Coordinates of C-alpha atoms and ligand atoms in Angstrom, one line a residue:
M280 CA 0.0 0.0 0.0
A281 CA 1.3 3.5 -0.8
S282 CA 2.6 5.4 2.1
R283 CA 0.3 8.2 3.4
T284 CA 3.3 10.1 4.8
G285 CA 4.7 12.9 2.7
I286 CA 8.0 14.7 2.6
A287 CA 8.3 18.3 1.5
Y288 CA 11.7 19.3 0.3
N289 CA 13.3 21.5 -2.4
E290 CA 16.9 21.9 -3.5
I291 CA 16.7 25.7 -3.0
F292 CA 17.2 25.0 0.7
L293 CA 20.8 24.0 -0.1
G294 CA 21.4 27.5 -1.6
H295 CA 20.9 29.2 1.7
D296 CA 24.6 29.8 2.4
T297 CA 25.4 30.8 6.0
G298 CA 29.1 31.0 5.5
P299 CA 32.1 28.9 6.5
G300 CA 32.0 27.2 9.9
H301 CA 28.3 27.9 10.5
P302 CA 26.4 25.0 12.3
E303 CA 23.2 25.7 10.4
R304 CA 24.6 24.6 7.0
P305 CA 23.5 23.0 3.8
A306 CA 25.3 19.8 4.7
R307 CA 22.5 19.2 7.3
L308 CA 20.0 18.6 4.6
E309 CA 22.4 17.0 2.1
S310 CA 23.4 14.3 4.6
L311 CA 19.8 13.9 5.7
I312 CA 18.5 13.3 2.2
A313 CA 21.4 11.0 1.3
H314 CA 20.6 9.0 4.4
L315 CA 16.9 8.7 3.6
Q316 CA 17.8 7.6 0.1
S317 CA 20.3 5.0 1.3
C318 CA 18.0 3.5 3.9
G319 CA 15.1 3.2 1.4
L320 CA 12.7 5.6 3.0
W321 CA 13.0 8.2 0.3
T322 CA 11.3 6.3 -2.4
N323 CA 8.5 5.1 0.0
L324 CA 7.4 8.6 1.0
Q325 CA 5.0 10.8 -1.0
H326 CA 6.9 13.8 -2.4
V327 CA 4.9 16.9 -1.8
M328 CA 5.1 19.6 -4.5
I329 CA 5.8 22.9 -3.0
D330 CA 5.8 26.6 -4.0
P331 CA 7.3 29.6 -2.4
A332 CA 4.8 31.0 0.2
P333 CA 3.1 34.1 -1.2
E334 CA 4.1 37.2 1.0
E335 CA 0.4 37.6 2.0
W336 CA 0.8 34.4 4.1
I337 CA 4.1 35.4 5.6
L338 CA 2.4 38.7 6.6
K339 CA -0.1 36.7 8.7
A340 CA 2.7 36.0 11.1
H341 CA 5.2 38.8 10.5
S342 CA 5.1 42.6 10.3
P343 CA 5.5 44.3 6.9
D344 CA 8.7 45.9 8.2
H345 CA 10.2 42.5 9.1
V346 CA 9.4 41.1 5.7
R347 CA 11.0 44.1 4.0
F348 CA 14.0 44.0 6.2
V349 CA 14.7 40.3 5.5
R350 CA 14.1 40.7 1.8
D351 CA 16.4 43.8 1.5
A352 CA 19.1 42.3 3.6
C353 CA 19.2 39.1 1.6
L354 CA 19.1 40.8 -1.8
S355 CA 21.7 43.4 -0.9
G356 CA 24.1 40.7 0.3
R357 CA 24.3 42.2 3.8
G358 CA 25.5 39.1 5.7
V359 CA 24.0 39.2 9.2
L360 CA 20.4 39.9 10.2
D361 CA 20.9 40.2 14.0
D362 CA 23.6 40.7 16.5
G363 CA 24.3 37.0 16.6
D364 CA 24.8 34.7 13.7
T365 CA 21.7 34.7 11.6
R366 CA 23.5 34.8 8.3
V367 CA 22.1 35.1 4.9
C368 CA 23.0 35.3 1.2
A369 CA 21.2 36.4 -1.9
V370 CA 19.3 33.1 -2.2
S371 CA 18.2 33.1 1.4
Y372 CA 15.0 35.1 0.9
D373 CA 13.7 32.7 -1.7
A374 CA 14.8 29.7 0.4
A375 CA 12.9 31.2 3.4
L376 CA 9.7 31.7 1.3
M377 CA 10.0 28.1 0.1
A378 CA 10.5 26.8 3.6
A379 CA 7.2 28.4 4.7
G380 CA 5.7 27.2 1.4
A381 CA 6.6 23.7 2.4
V382 CA 4.6 23.9 5.6
I383 CA 1.6 25.4 3.6
A384 CA 1.8 22.5 1.2
G385 CA 1.9 20.1 4.2
V386 CA -1.1 21.7 5.7
D387 CA -3.0 21.4 2.4
A388 CA -2.1 17.8 2.1
V389 CA -3.2 16.7 5.5
M390 CA -6.3 19.0 5.7
S391 CA -7.6 17.6 2.4
G392 CA -7.0 14.1 3.6
V393 CA -4.7 13.3 0.7
L394 CA -1.9 12.4 3.2
K395 CA -2.0 11.5 6.9
N396 CA 1.1 13.4 7.9
V397 CA 4.0 15.3 6.2
F398 CA 7.5 16.0 7.3
C399 CA 9.0 19.3 6.0
A400 CA 12.7 19.0 5.5
V401 CA 13.4 22.7 5.4
R402 CA 16.0 25.3 6.1
P403 CA 16.3 28.1 7.2
P404 CA 14.5 26.9 10.4
G405 CA 11.8 29.0 12.0
H406 CA 10.9 28.8 15.6
H407 CA 13.1 31.7 16.9
A408 CA 11.7 34.2 14.3
E409 CA 9.4 36.6 16.1
S410 CA 6.7 38.7 14.3
G411 CA 9.2 41.5 13.9
R412 CA 12.6 40.0 14.4
A413 CA 15.0 37.4 12.8
M414 CA 16.9 35.5 15.3
G415 CA 18.8 32.2 16.0
F416 CA 19.3 31.2 12.3
C417 CA 15.6 31.8 11.6
L418 CA 14.2 34.4 9.1
F419 CA 10.4 33.5 9.0
N420 CA 8.5 31.4 11.4
N421 CA 7.6 28.5 9.2
V422 CA 5.3 26.8 11.6
A423 CA 3.5 30.1 12.6
V424 CA 2.9 30.8 8.9
G425 CA 1.5 27.3 8.4
A426 CA -0.7 27.6 11.5
R427 CA -2.2 31.0 10.3
Y428 CA -2.7 29.5 6.8
A429 CA -4.5 26.5 8.4
A430 CA -6.8 28.9 10.3
F431 CA -7.6 31.2 7.3
R432 CA -7.6 28.7 4.5
H433 CA -8.9 25.6 6.2
S434 CA -10.9 27.1 9.1
V435 CA -8.8 25.4 11.7
K436 CA -10.0 26.9 15.0
R437 CA -7.5 25.0 17.2
A438 CA -4.0 24.0 16.2
A439 CA -1.4 22.7 18.6
V440 CA 2.4 23.1 18.2
I441 CA 4.6 20.7 20.0
D442 CA 8.1 22.0 20.0
W443 CA 10.8 19.5 21.0
D444 CA 13.8 21.4 19.6
V445 CA 16.3 21.7 22.5
H446 CA 15.9 25.5 22.4
H447 CA 12.8 27.3 23.4
G448 CA 10.8 28.6 20.4
N449 CA 10.6 32.2 21.5
G450 CA 9.3 33.2 18.1
T451 CA 6.3 30.9 18.0
Q452 CA 5.5 31.7 21.6
E453 CA 5.6 35.5 20.9
I454 CA 3.4 35.2 17.8
F455 CA 0.7 33.3 19.5
Y456 CA 1.1 34.5 23.1
A457 CA -2.3 36.2 23.2
D458 CA -4.0 33.9 20.7
R459 CA -5.9 30.8 21.9
S460 CA -6.4 29.4 18.4
V461 CA -2.8 28.0 18.7
F462 CA -1.7 26.0 21.7
Y463 CA 2.0 26.2 22.0
V464 CA 3.9 23.6 24.1
S465 CA 7.6 23.4 24.3
L466 CA 10.1 21.1 26.0
H467 CA 13.5 22.6 26.1
Q468 CA 16.8 22.9 27.9
Y469 CA 16.6 25.7 30.5
P470 CA 18.1 28.0 31.4
F471 CA 19.7 28.2 27.9
Y472 CA 19.5 30.1 24.6
P473 CA 17.3 32.1 23.9
G474 CA 16.6 32.8 27.6
T475 CA 12.8 32.5 27.4
G476 CA 10.6 29.5 28.2
A477 CA 10.2 29.6 32.0
A478 CA 7.2 27.6 33.3
D479 CA 5.4 30.8 34.4
E480 CA 5.2 32.1 30.8
R481 CA 1.7 30.9 30.1
G482 CA 0.2 33.3 27.6
T483 CA -1.7 36.5 28.1
G484 CA -5.2 37.9 27.5
D485 CA -7.2 35.5 25.3
G486 CA -4.2 33.3 25.1
R487 CA -3.7 32.9 28.8
E488 CA -3.1 29.2 29.6
Y489 CA -2.6 28.4 25.9
T490 CA 1.2 28.4 26.2
L491 CA 2.8 25.5 28.1
N492 CA 6.5 25.7 28.8
I493 CA 8.3 22.6 30.1
P494 CA 11.8 23.7 31.0
L495 CA 14.2 20.8 31.6
G496 CA 17.6 20.8 33.3
T497 CA 20.8 20.3 31.4
G498 CA 21.5 16.6 31.0
S499 CA 17.9 15.5 30.8
G500 CA 17.2 12.3 28.9
D501 CA 14.3 9.9 28.2
G502 CA 13.1 9.9 31.8
E503 CA 12.5 13.6 31.9
Y504 CA 11.3 14.0 28.3
L505 CA 8.9 11.1 28.1
G506 CA 7.8 11.6 31.7
S507 CA 6.8 15.2 30.9
F508 CA 5.2 14.1 27.6
R509 CA 2.9 11.6 29.4
R510 CA 2.3 13.7 32.5
D511 CA 1.9 17.2 31.0
V512 CA 1.8 17.3 27.2
L513 CA -0.7 14.6 26.4
P514 CA -3.3 15.7 29.0
A515 CA -3.0 19.3 27.8
L516 CA -3.5 18.2 24.2
D517 CA -6.6 16.1 25.2
A518 CA -8.1 19.1 26.9
Y519 CA -7.4 21.5 24.0
R520 CA -8.7 19.1 21.3
P521 CA -6.6 20.4 18.4
E522 CA -7.8 19.9 14.8
L523 CA -4.3 19.8 13.5
I524 CA -0.9 19.2 15.3
F525 CA 2.4 20.7 14.2
I526 CA 5.7 19.4 15.4
S527 CA 8.6 21.9 15.6
A528 CA 10.9 19.0 15.1
G529 CA 14.4 19.9 16.2
F530 CA 16.8 17.1 16.9
D531 CA 19.4 19.1 18.8
A532 CA 18.4 17.5 22.1
H533 CA 20.3 14.4 20.8
R534 CA 23.2 13.4 23.1
L535 CA 25.8 14.0 20.4
D536 CA 24.6 17.4 19.4
P537 CA 27.4 20.0 19.6
L538 CA 25.1 23.0 20.5
A539 CA 23.3 21.7 23.5
G540 CA 23.5 19.4 26.6
M541 CA 20.7 16.9 26.5
K542 CA 20.8 13.1 26.3
L543 CA 18.2 11.9 23.9
T544 CA 18.8 9.2 21.3
E545 CA 17.1 8.3 18.0
E546 CA 14.7 6.0 20.0
S547 CA 13.7 9.0 22.2
F548 CA 12.5 10.9 19.1
A549 CA 10.7 7.8 17.8
E550 CA 8.9 7.5 21.1
M551 CA 7.8 11.1 21.2
T552 CA 6.6 10.7 17.7
R553 CA 4.6 7.6 18.7
L554 CA 3.0 9.4 21.6
T555 CA 2.2 12.4 19.3
M556 CA 0.7 10.1 16.7
E557 CA -1.5 8.3 19.3
A558 CA -2.8 11.7 20.4
A559 CA -3.4 12.9 16.8
G560 CA -5.1 9.6 16.0
T561 CA -7.6 10.2 18.8
L562 CA -8.0 13.9 18.5
C563 CA -7.7 14.9 14.8
D564 CA -7.7 11.9 12.4
G565 CA -3.9 11.7 12.8
R566 CA -3.2 15.0 11.1
I567 CA 0.4 16.0 11.8
V568 CA 2.6 18.5 10.0
S569 CA 6.2 18.1 11.3
V570 CA 8.7 20.8 10.4
L571 CA 12.5 20.5 10.8
E572 CA 14.0 23.1 13.2
G573 CA 17.5 22.4 14.7
G574 CA 19.9 19.4 14.9
Y575 CA 23.6 20.0 14.2
H576 CA 25.3 16.6 14.5
L577 CA 25.0 15.4 10.9
D578 CA 24.8 11.6 11.6
S579 CA 22.6 12.0 14.6
L580 CA 20.3 14.3 12.7
A581 CA 20.0 11.9 9.8
R582 CA 19.3 8.9 12.0
S583 CA 16.9 10.8 14.2
V584 CA 14.8 12.0 11.2
E585 CA 14.8 8.4 9.9
S586 CA 13.4 7.2 13.3
H587 CA 10.8 10.0 13.2
L588 CA 9.8 9.2 9.7
R589 CA 9.6 5.4 10.3
V590 CA 7.1 6.0 13.0
L591 CA 5.2 8.7 11.1
S592 CA 4.9 6.3 8.1
S593 CA 4.0 3.2 10.2
Ligands
LIG133 ZN1 17.5 24.3 18.5

Protein backbone atom coordinates (compact mmCIF):
# COMPACT_ATOMS: atom_id res chain seq x y z
CA MET A 1 0.00 0.00 0.00
CA ALA A 2 1.27 3.47 -0.85
CA SER A 3 2.55 5.44 2.10
CA ARG A 4 0.32 8.22 3.37
CA THR A 5 3.31 10.08 4.77
CA GLY A 6 4.70 12.94 2.74
CA ILE A 7 8.02 14.70 2.61
CA ALA A 8 8.29 18.34 1.52
CA TYR A 9 11.74 19.30 0.29
CA ASN A 10 13.29 21.52 -2.39
CA GLU A 11 16.89 21.91 -3.48
CA ILE A 12 16.74 25.67 -3.04
CA PHE A 13 17.18 24.99 0.70
CA LEU A 14 20.78 24.03 -0.10
CA GLY A 15 21.37 27.47 -1.63
CA HIS A 16 20.86 29.22 1.73
CA ASP A 17 24.56 29.78 2.41
CA THR A 18 25.36 30.79 5.98
CA GLY A 19 29.12 30.98 5.45
CA PRO A 20 32.11 28.92 6.55
CA GLY A 21 31.97 27.15 9.90
CA HIS A 22 28.29 27.87 10.51
CA PRO A 23 26.43 25.03 12.28
CA GLU A 24 23.17 25.67 10.38
CA ARG A 25 24.65 24.65 7.03
CA PRO A 26 23.49 23.04 3.78
CA ALA A 27 25.25 19.77 4.74
CA ARG A 28 22.52 19.20 7.34
CA LEU A 29 19.97 18.58 4.60
CA GLU A 30 22.43 17.03 2.14
CA SER A 31 23.39 14.28 4.58
CA LEU A 32 19.80 13.85 5.75
CA ILE A 33 18.48 13.35 2.21
CA ALA A 34 21.38 11.03 1.31
CA HIS A 35 20.63 8.97 4.41
CA LEU A 36 16.91 8.70 3.63
CA GLN A 37 17.84 7.57 0.11
CA SER A 38 20.30 4.95 1.31
CA CYS A 39 17.96 3.49 3.93
CA GLY A 40 15.13 3.16 1.42
CA LEU A 41 12.67 5.58 3.03
CA TRP A 42 13.05 8.24 0.34
CA THR A 43 11.27 6.25 -2.37
CA ASN A 44 8.51 5.09 -0.02
CA LEU A 45 7.42 8.59 0.98
CA GLN A 46 5.05 10.77 -1.02
CA HIS A 47 6.94 13.76 -2.38
CA VAL A 48 4.86 16.87 -1.83
CA MET A 49 5.06 19.57 -4.51
CA ILE A 50 5.85 22.92 -2.95
CA ASP A 51 5.81 26.56 -4.05
CA PRO A 52 7.25 29.62 -2.36
CA ALA A 53 4.82 31.02 0.22
CA PRO A 54 3.13 34.14 -1.15
CA GLU A 55 4.07 37.16 0.95
CA GLU A 56 0.43 37.59 1.99
CA TRP A 57 0.80 34.43 4.10
CA ILE A 58 4.15 35.44 5.56
CA LEU A 59 2.41 38.66 6.60
CA LYS A 60 -0.13 36.71 8.67
CA ALA A 61 2.70 35.96 11.10
CA HIS A 62 5.17 38.81 10.50
CA SER A 63 5.11 42.58 10.26
CA PRO A 64 5.55 44.29 6.87
CA ASP A 65 8.71 45.94 8.24
CA HIS A 66 10.18 42.55 9.08
CA VAL A 67 9.43 41.06 5.66
CA ARG A 68 10.97 44.12 3.98
CA PHE A 69 14.03 43.99 6.24
CA VAL A 70 14.70 40.31 5.51
CA ARG A 71 14.12 40.74 1.77
CA ASP A 72 16.38 43.79 1.49
CA ALA A 73 19.12 42.27 3.63
CA CYS A 74 19.22 39.09 1.55
CA LEU A 75 19.08 40.81 -1.82
CA SER A 76 21.68 43.42 -0.87
CA GLY A 77 24.07 40.71 0.28
CA ARG A 78 24.30 42.15 3.79
CA GLY A 79 25.52 39.09 5.68
CA VAL A 80 24.01 39.18 9.15
CA LEU A 81 20.42 39.88 10.21
CA ASP A 82 20.86 40.21 13.96
CA ASP A 83 23.57 40.74 16.52
CA GLY A 84 24.26 37.00 16.61
CA ASP A 85 24.84 34.67 13.69
CA THR A 86 21.67 34.67 11.64
CA ARG A 87 23.51 34.83 8.34
CA VAL A 88 22.08 35.09 4.85
CA CYS A 89 23.05 35.25 1.18
CA ALA A 90 21.20 36.43 -1.93
CA VAL A 91 19.28 33.11 -2.21
CA SER A 92 18.17 33.10 1.42
CA TYR A 93 14.99 35.11 0.90
CA ASP A 94 13.68 32.68 -1.73
CA ALA A 95 14.76 29.71 0.41
CA ALA A 96 12.88 31.17 3.39
CA LEU A 97 9.72 31.67 1.30
CA MET A 98 10.04 28.07 0.07
CA ALA A 99 10.48 26.78 3.65
CA ALA A 100 7.23 28.45 4.69
CA GLY A 101 5.68 27.22 1.44
CA ALA A 102 6.60 23.65 2.36
CA VAL A 103 4.57 23.95 5.56
CA ILE A 104 1.65 25.43 3.64
CA ALA A 105 1.78 22.49 1.21
CA GLY A 106 1.93 20.11 4.17
CA VAL A 107 -1.15 21.73 5.69
CA ASP A 108 -3.03 21.42 2.39
CA ALA A 109 -2.08 17.75 2.05
CA VAL A 110 -3.22 16.70 5.52
CA MET A 111 -6.27 18.97 5.74
CA SER A 112 -7.56 17.65 2.40
CA GLY A 113 -6.99 14.09 3.61
CA VAL A 114 -4.65 13.27 0.70
CA LEU A 115 -1.91 12.42 3.22
CA LYS A 116 -1.99 11.47 6.88
CA ASN A 117 1.12 13.39 7.85
CA VAL A 118 3.95 15.34 6.25
CA PHE A 119 7.55 16.01 7.27
CA CYS A 120 8.97 19.29 5.96
CA ALA A 121 12.74 18.97 5.48
CA VAL A 122 13.44 22.68 5.36
CA ARG A 123 15.98 25.34 6.12
CA PRO A 124 16.28 28.06 7.24
CA PRO A 125 14.50 26.91 10.41
CA GLY A 126 11.78 29.05 11.95
CA HIS A 127 10.91 28.83 15.63
CA HIS A 128 13.14 31.67 16.88
CA ALA A 129 11.74 34.16 14.34
CA GLU A 130 9.36 36.59 16.05
CA SER A 131 6.71 38.69 14.33
CA GLY A 132 9.20 41.51 13.91
CA ARG A 133 12.61 39.96 14.39
CA ALA A 134 14.96 37.43 12.76
CA MET A 135 16.94 35.46 15.30
CA GLY A 136 18.76 32.19 16.00
CA PHE A 137 19.29 31.18 12.33
CA CYS A 138 15.56 31.83 11.65
CA LEU A 139 14.15 34.36 9.15
CA PHE A 140 10.44 33.55 8.99
CA ASN A 141 8.55 31.36 11.43
CA ASN A 142 7.59 28.47 9.16
CA VAL A 143 5.26 26.77 11.64
CA ALA A 144 3.54 30.05 12.55
CA VAL A 145 2.89 30.84 8.89
CA GLY A 146 1.50 27.31 8.45
CA ALA A 147 -0.74 27.64 11.50
CA ARG A 148 -2.15 30.96 10.31
CA TYR A 149 -2.67 29.47 6.84
CA ALA A 150 -4.54 26.53 8.37
CA ALA A 151 -6.76 28.93 10.28
CA PHE A 152 -7.56 31.23 7.35
CA ARG A 153 -7.65 28.72 4.47
CA HIS A 154 -8.92 25.59 6.20
CA SER A 155 -10.91 27.14 9.06
CA VAL A 156 -8.84 25.36 11.68
CA LYS A 157 -9.99 26.87 14.98
CA ARG A 158 -7.51 25.03 17.20
CA ALA A 159 -4.00 24.00 16.17
CA ALA A 160 -1.38 22.69 18.57
CA VAL A 161 2.37 23.14 18.16
CA ILE A 162 4.60 20.65 19.96
CA ASP A 163 8.14 22.02 19.95
CA TRP A 164 10.79 19.51 21.04
CA ASP A 165 13.77 21.39 19.63
CA VAL A 166 16.27 21.70 22.49
CA HIS A 167 15.92 25.49 22.40
CA HIS A 168 12.79 27.34 23.43
CA GLY A 169 10.78 28.58 20.44
CA ASN A 170 10.57 32.19 21.54
CA GLY A 171 9.27 33.24 18.13
CA THR A 172 6.32 30.86 18.04
CA GLN A 173 5.50 31.75 21.62
CA GLU A 174 5.60 35.48 20.88
CA ILE A 175 3.42 35.25 17.77
CA PHE A 176 0.66 33.28 19.52
CA TYR A 177 1.08 34.52 23.10
CA ALA A 178 -2.32 36.24 23.16
CA ASP A 179 -4.00 33.85 20.71
CA ARG A 180 -5.93 30.80 21.90
CA SER A 181 -6.36 29.45 18.36
CA VAL A 182 -2.84 28.02 18.67
CA PHE A 183 -1.74 26.05 21.71
CA TYR A 184 2.04 26.19 21.98
CA VAL A 185 3.87 23.62 24.07
CA SER A 186 7.64 23.43 24.30
CA LEU A 187 10.08 21.08 26.01
CA HIS A 188 13.53 22.63 26.13
CA GLN A 189 16.83 22.93 27.94
CA TYR A 190 16.55 25.71 30.51
CA PRO A 191 18.14 28.04 31.40
CA PHE A 192 19.66 28.21 27.94
CA TYR A 193 19.49 30.09 24.64
CA PRO A 194 17.33 32.11 23.89
CA GLY A 195 16.57 32.76 27.56
CA THR A 196 12.77 32.52 27.38
CA GLY A 197 10.59 29.52 28.21
CA ALA A 198 10.15 29.64 31.99
CA ALA A 199 7.24 27.62 33.33
CA ASP A 200 5.41 30.79 34.38
CA GLU A 201 5.25 32.09 30.78
CA ARG A 202 1.71 30.85 30.06
CA GLY A 203 0.20 33.30 27.60
CA THR A 204 -1.68 36.53 28.06
CA GLY A 205 -5.19 37.92 27.53
CA ASP A 206 -7.21 35.54 25.33
CA GLY A 207 -4.16 33.33 25.07
CA ARG A 208 -3.74 32.90 28.81
CA GLU A 209 -3.06 29.19 29.59
CA TYR A 210 -2.58 28.41 25.88
CA THR A 211 1.22 28.45 26.15
CA LEU A 212 2.78 25.55 28.06
CA ASN A 213 6.50 25.67 28.78
CA ILE A 214 8.29 22.63 30.14
CA PRO A 215 11.81 23.73 31.04
CA LEU A 216 14.19 20.81 31.59
CA GLY A 217 17.57 20.83 33.28
CA THR A 218 20.79 20.30 31.35
CA GLY A 219 21.53 16.59 30.99
CA SER A 220 17.89 15.52 30.76
CA GLY A 221 17.19 12.29 28.90
CA ASP A 222 14.33 9.90 28.19
CA GLY A 223 13.08 9.91 31.78
CA GLU A 224 12.52 13.65 31.86
CA TYR A 225 11.28 14.04 28.28
CA LEU A 226 8.95 11.05 28.09
CA GLY A 227 7.77 11.57 31.68
CA SER A 228 6.81 15.18 30.88
CA PHE A 229 5.24 14.11 27.64
CA ARG A 230 2.93 11.64 29.39
CA ARG A 231 2.29 13.73 32.49
CA ASP A 232 1.95 17.22 31.00
CA VAL A 233 1.83 17.33 27.20
CA LEU A 234 -0.70 14.59 26.42
CA PRO A 235 -3.34 15.66 28.99
CA ALA A 236 -3.01 19.26 27.79
CA LEU A 237 -3.54 18.15 24.19
CA ASP A 238 -6.58 16.11 25.22
CA ALA A 239 -8.07 19.14 26.94
CA TYR A 240 -7.37 21.45 23.99
CA ARG A 241 -8.74 19.09 21.28
CA PRO A 242 -6.63 20.35 18.36
CA GLU A 243 -7.84 19.86 14.80
CA LEU A 244 -4.26 19.76 13.53
CA ILE A 245 -0.91 19.17 15.25
CA PHE A 246 2.35 20.73 14.18
CA ILE A 247 5.67 19.43 15.45
CA SER A 248 8.57 21.86 15.62
CA ALA A 249 10.92 18.97 15.10
CA GLY A 250 14.37 19.94 16.20
CA PHE A 251 16.80 17.10 16.86
CA ASP A 252 19.40 19.06 18.81
CA ALA A 253 18.42 17.46 22.13
CA HIS A 254 20.33 14.41 20.83
CA ARG A 255 23.16 13.38 23.14
CA LEU A 256 25.77 13.98 20.41
CA ASP A 257 24.56 17.42 19.37
CA PRO A 258 27.37 19.99 19.63
CA LEU A 259 25.13 22.96 20.47
CA ALA A 260 23.29 21.68 23.54
CA GLY A 261 23.53 19.43 26.57
CA MET A 262 20.69 16.91 26.54
CA LYS A 263 20.85 13.12 26.29
CA LEU A 264 18.21 11.92 23.85
CA THR A 265 18.76 9.17 21.28
CA GLU A 266 17.09 8.27 18.00
CA GLU A 267 14.73 6.01 19.96
CA SER A 268 13.68 8.95 22.17
CA PHE A 269 12.52 10.87 19.10
CA ALA A 270 10.73 7.76 17.83
CA GLU A 271 8.88 7.45 21.14
CA MET A 272 7.84 11.13 21.23
CA THR A 273 6.63 10.70 17.65
CA ARG A 274 4.64 7.59 18.66
CA LEU A 275 2.99 9.44 21.56
CA THR A 276 2.15 12.41 19.35
CA MET A 277 0.68 10.09 16.70
CA GLU A 278 -1.48 8.33 19.27
CA ALA A 279 -2.82 11.69 20.43
CA ALA A 280 -3.36 12.86 16.85
CA GLY A 281 -5.13 9.60 16.02
CA THR A 282 -7.60 10.16 18.84
CA LEU A 283 -8.02 13.90 18.47
CA CYS A 284 -7.65 14.89 14.81
CA ASP A 285 -7.68 11.91 12.43
CA GLY A 286 -3.92 11.66 12.76
CA ARG A 287 -3.22 15.01 11.09
CA ILE A 288 0.41 16.02 11.77
CA VAL A 289 2.64 18.49 9.96
CA SER A 290 6.19 18.08 11.25
CA VAL A 291 8.72 20.78 10.44
CA LEU A 292 12.48 20.54 10.81
CA GLU A 293 14.02 23.07 13.18
CA GLY A 294 17.52 22.42 14.65
CA GLY A 295 19.87 19.45 14.85
CA TYR A 296 23.56 20.01 14.20
CA HIS A 297 25.32 16.65 14.47
CA LEU A 298 25.00 15.38 10.91
CA ASP A 299 24.81 11.62 11.56
CA SER A 300 22.56 11.98 14.58
CA LEU A 301 20.26 14.34 12.72
CA ALA A 302 19.96 11.94 9.77
CA ARG A 303 19.33 8.91 11.97
CA SER A 304 16.89 10.77 14.22
CA VAL A 305 14.85 11.96 11.23
CA GLU A 306 14.84 8.39 9.91
CA SER A 307 13.41 7.20 13.27
CA HIS A 308 10.84 10.01 13.23
CA LEU A 309 9.77 9.15 9.68
CA ARG A 310 9.63 5.40 10.28
CA VAL A 311 7.07 6.01 13.02
CA LEU A 312 5.16 8.66 11.06
CA SER A 313 4.87 6.28 8.11
CA SER A 314 4.02 3.19 10.16
ZN1 LIG B 1 17.49 24.33 18.46
